């Protein structure tokens, strides 16, 4: 089982490197976050043993369980799903990056808790580029007025933007969603407050990570391609 996991990891890494080079960037410019929500502790540990140290979970409870079981492994945990405010206290100390900062209320609560534990927490602002009602995240038009107000949250470090492509429409639509995140970032940059970085673009999953890299992704979140045979 762990051998297959290591093989699939190598294939995904190779495809990431190829897509990065094809868009004129170094393979190091793209971070793979392995999404482990489909598998248990054992396969998650196999992935870490195979050299993948950035792991993502969408449900806080699962992240707690895995972080505790893998406490003696070197893991940088990424929260990629919606975080309810009543789960912040338990989740925050475990995290390297919150991809899913999707409302001002959550941002405020994250900042309060980060301050309480004396840390600065890196976050990405989740943007709903597909317009799908079921998706969390800020509307693209909300970002410009939002950015100047974020400077006051001095226990958060904004590093960039995150999006999920539409479920329907295949690669063409995904590509447009990814391009619109990059274009939004490029439009925001000139007036971006100094403390805020928009460097990171977290976009692309198993079915579309190469497309996302071509559109400028610096972080891809890949789950099923690491655990299922295609
Ligand atoms: C599940 C999930 C992924 C990974 O999806 P795959 O298609 O399995 O690679 C990436 N991002 C988010 C936010 C997810 O919930």
GROMACS .gro file of N, CA and C in nm, residues 155-211:
model
  171
  155UNK      N    1  -0.216   3.974   1.424
  155UNK     CA    2  -0.175   3.836   1.452
  155UNK      C    3  -0.206   3.741   1.336
  156UNK      N    4  -0.242   3.800   1.224
  156UNK     CA    5  -0.259   3.721   1.102
  156UNK      C    6  -0.162   3.772   0.997
  157UNK      N    7  -0.112   3.681   0.917
  157UNK     CA    8  -0.024   3.720   0.808
  157UNK      C    9  -0.090   3.674   0.678
  158UNK      N   10  -0.142   3.769   0.601
  158UNK     CA   11  -0.208   3.733   0.475
  158UNK      C   12  -0.100   3.704   0.371
  159UNK      N   13  -0.108   3.585   0.311
  159UNK     CA   14  -0.004   3.542   0.216
  159UNK      C   15  -0.053   3.534   0.072
  160UNK      N   16  -0.186   3.536   0.053
  160UNK     CA   17  -0.233   3.523  -0.084
  160UNK      C   18  -0.379   3.483  -0.090
  161UNK      N   19  -0.417   3.423  -0.202
  161UNK     CA   20  -0.557   3.390  -0.231
  161UNK      C   21  -0.572   3.242  -0.260
  162UNK      N   22  -0.692   3.192  -0.235
  162UNK     CA   23  -0.724   3.052  -0.264
  162UNK      C   24  -0.857   3.046  -0.338
  163UNK      N   25  -0.869   2.950  -0.429
  163UNK     CA   26  -1.000   2.928  -0.491
  163UNK      C   27  -1.019   2.782  -0.527
  164UNK      N   28  -1.145   2.746  -0.549
  164UNK     CA   29  -1.181   2.615  -0.603
  164UNK      C   30  -1.254   2.638  -0.734
  165UNK      N   31  -1.220   2.558  -0.835
  165UNK     CA   32  -1.287   2.572  -0.964
  165UNK      C   33  -1.430   2.520  -0.954
  166UNK      N   34  -1.512   2.561  -1.049
  166UNK     CA   35  -1.650   2.511  -1.057
  166UNK      C   36  -1.649   2.359  -1.071
  167UNK      N   37  -1.753   2.296  -1.017
  167UNK     CA   38  -1.765   2.150  -1.029
  167UNK      C   39  -1.793   2.108  -1.173
  168UNK      N   40  -1.875   2.188  -1.241
  168UNK     CA   41  -1.917   2.155  -1.377
  168UNK      C   42  -1.836   2.236  -1.477
  169UNK      N   43  -1.826   2.181  -1.598
  169UNK     CA   44  -1.767   2.262  -1.704
  169UNK      C   45  -1.628   2.220  -1.745
  170UNK      N   46  -1.571   2.126  -1.669
  170UNK     CA   47  -1.443   2.070  -1.709
  170UNK      C   48  -1.329   2.170  -1.703
  171UNK      N   49  -1.223   2.135  -1.776
  171UNK     CA   50  -1.098   2.211  -1.766
  171UNK      C   51  -1.110   2.354  -1.819
  172UNK      N   52  -1.198   2.373  -1.919
  172UNK     CA   53  -1.211   2.508  -1.974
  172UNK      C   54  -1.260   2.606  -1.869
  173UNK      N   55  -1.364   2.563  -1.797
  173UNK     CA   56  -1.419   2.649  -1.693
  173UNK      C   57  -1.319   2.664  -1.578
  174UNK      N   58  -1.254   2.553  -1.540
  174UNK     CA   59  -1.155   2.559  -1.433
  174UNK      C   60  -1.046   2.660  -1.469
  175UNK      N   61  -1.000   2.650  -1.593
  175UNK     CA   62  -0.894   2.741  -1.636
  175UNK      C   63  -0.937   2.887  -1.624
  176UNK      N   64  -1.063   2.914  -1.660
  176UNK     CA   65  -1.112   3.052  -1.648
  176UNK      C   66  -1.120   3.095  -1.502
  177UNK      N   67  -1.163   3.002  -1.415
  177UNK     CA   68  -1.169   3.036  -1.272
  177UNK      C   69  -1.029   3.067  -1.218
  178UNK      N   70  -0.930   2.986  -1.257
  178UNK     CA   71  -0.793   3.008  -1.209
  178UNK      C   72  -0.737   3.139  -1.265
  179UNK      N   73  -0.762   3.163  -1.393
  179UNK     CA   74  -0.714   3.288  -1.453
  179UNK      C   75  -0.777   3.408  -1.383
  180UNK      N   76  -0.905   3.394  -1.344
  180UNK     CA   77  -0.968   3.511  -1.283
  180UNK      C   78  -0.911   3.535  -1.143
  181UNK      N   79  -0.865   3.431  -1.073
  181UNK     CA   80  -0.800   3.454  -0.943
  181UNK      C   81  -0.667   3.528  -0.964
  182UNK      N   82  -0.589   3.482  -1.062
  182UNK     CA   83  -0.461   3.548  -1.088
  182UNK      C   84  -0.480   3.693  -1.133
  183UNK      N   85  -0.578   3.715  -1.220
  183UNK     CA   86  -0.603   3.852  -1.267
  183UNK      C   87  -0.650   3.943  -1.154
  184UNK      N   88  -0.734   3.886  -1.065
  184UNK     CA   89  -0.779   3.962  -0.948
  184UNK      C   90  -0.658   4.002  -0.864
  185UNK      N   91  -0.570   3.905  -0.837
  185UNK     CA   92  -0.449   3.933  -0.760
  185UNK      C   93  -0.367   4.045  -0.827
  186UNK      N   94  -0.350   4.035  -0.958
  186UNK     CA   95  -0.270   4.133  -1.030
  186UNK      C   96  -0.332   4.273  -1.023
  187UNK      N   97  -0.466   4.277  -1.024
  187UNK     CA   98  -0.533   4.408  -1.013
  187UNK      C   99  -0.520   4.467  -0.873
  188UNK      N  100  -0.516   4.378  -0.771
  188UNK     CA  101  -0.513   4.426  -0.633
  188UNK      C  102  -0.373   4.471  -0.592
  189UNK      N  103  -0.271   4.414  -0.655
  189UNK     CA  104  -0.134   4.437  -0.610
  189UNK      C  105  -0.093   4.584  -0.596
  190UNK      N  106  -0.122   4.669  -0.696
  190UNK     CA  107  -0.072   4.807  -0.688
  190UNK      C  108  -0.119   4.882  -0.562
  191UNK      N  109  -0.240   4.851  -0.513
  191UNK     CA  110  -0.291   4.923  -0.395
  191UNK      C  111  -0.291   4.838  -0.269
  192UNK      N  112  -0.214   4.730  -0.272
  192UNK     CA  113  -0.216   4.638  -0.158
  192UNK      C  114  -0.136   4.694  -0.041
  193UNK      N  115  -0.195   4.698   0.080
  193UNK     CA  116  -0.120   4.746   0.197
  193UNK      C  117   0.010   4.667   0.214
  194UNK      N  118   0.110   4.735   0.267
  194UNK     CA  119   0.244   4.678   0.279
  194UNK      C  120   0.249   4.546   0.357
  195UNK      N  121   0.168   4.536   0.463
  195UNK     CA  122   0.176   4.417   0.550
  195UNK      C  123   0.115   4.294   0.484
  196UNK      N  124   0.046   4.314   0.374
  196UNK     CA  125  -0.027   4.204   0.314
  196UNK      C  126   0.045   4.156   0.189
  197UNK      N  127   0.065   4.024   0.182
  197UNK     CA  128   0.126   3.967   0.063
  197UNK      C  129   0.019   3.893  -0.017
  198UNK      N  130   0.026   3.905  -0.147
  198UNK     CA  131  -0.066   3.829  -0.233
  198UNK      C  132   0.012   3.732  -0.319
  199UNK      N  133   0.128   3.694  -0.269
  199UNK     CA  134   0.222   3.608  -0.340
  199UNK      C  135   0.163   3.469  -0.373
  200UNK      N  136   0.095   3.410  -0.276
  200UNK     CA  137   0.052   3.271  -0.294
  200UNK      C  138  -0.084   3.263  -0.363
  201UNK      N  139  -0.093   3.171  -0.457
  201UNK     CA  140  -0.222   3.137  -0.519
  201UNK      C  141  -0.243   2.987  -0.500
  202UNK      N  142  -0.336   2.952  -0.411
  202UNK     CA  143  -0.367   2.811  -0.385
  202UNK      C  144  -0.483   2.771  -0.474
  203UNK      N  145  -0.453   2.696  -0.579
  203UNK     CA  146  -0.559   2.656  -0.672
  203UNK      C  147  -0.515   2.533  -0.750
  204UNK      N  148  -0.613   2.446  -0.780
  204UNK     CA  149  -0.584   2.323  -0.853
  204UNK      C  150  -0.594   2.202  -0.763
  205UNK      N  151  -0.668   2.100  -0.812
  205UNK     CA  152  -0.686   1.975  -0.740
  205UNK      C  153  -0.649   1.861  -0.837
  206UNK      N  154  -0.685   1.737  -0.802
  206UNK     CA  155  -0.638   1.624  -0.882
  206UNK      C  156  -0.667   1.637  -1.031
  207UNK      N  157  -0.787   1.687  -1.065
  207UNK     CA  158  -0.827   1.689  -1.205
  207UNK      C  159  -0.773   1.808  -1.283
  208UNK      N  160  -0.719   1.906  -1.214
  208UNK     CA  161  -0.687   2.030  -1.286
  208UNK      C  162  -0.561   2.102  -1.234
  209UNK      N  163  -0.473   2.028  -1.162
  209UNK     CA  164  -0.361   2.102  -1.103
  209UNK      C  165  -0.261   2.151  -1.205
  210UNK      N  166  -0.248   2.079  -1.319
  210UNK     CA  167  -0.154   2.128  -1.421
  210UNK      C  168  -0.207   2.256  -1.486
  211UNK      N  169  -0.339   2.260  -1.508
  211UNK     CA  170  -0.402   2.381  -1.560
  211UNK      C  171  -0.379   2.497  -1.462
   0.00000   0.00000   0.00000
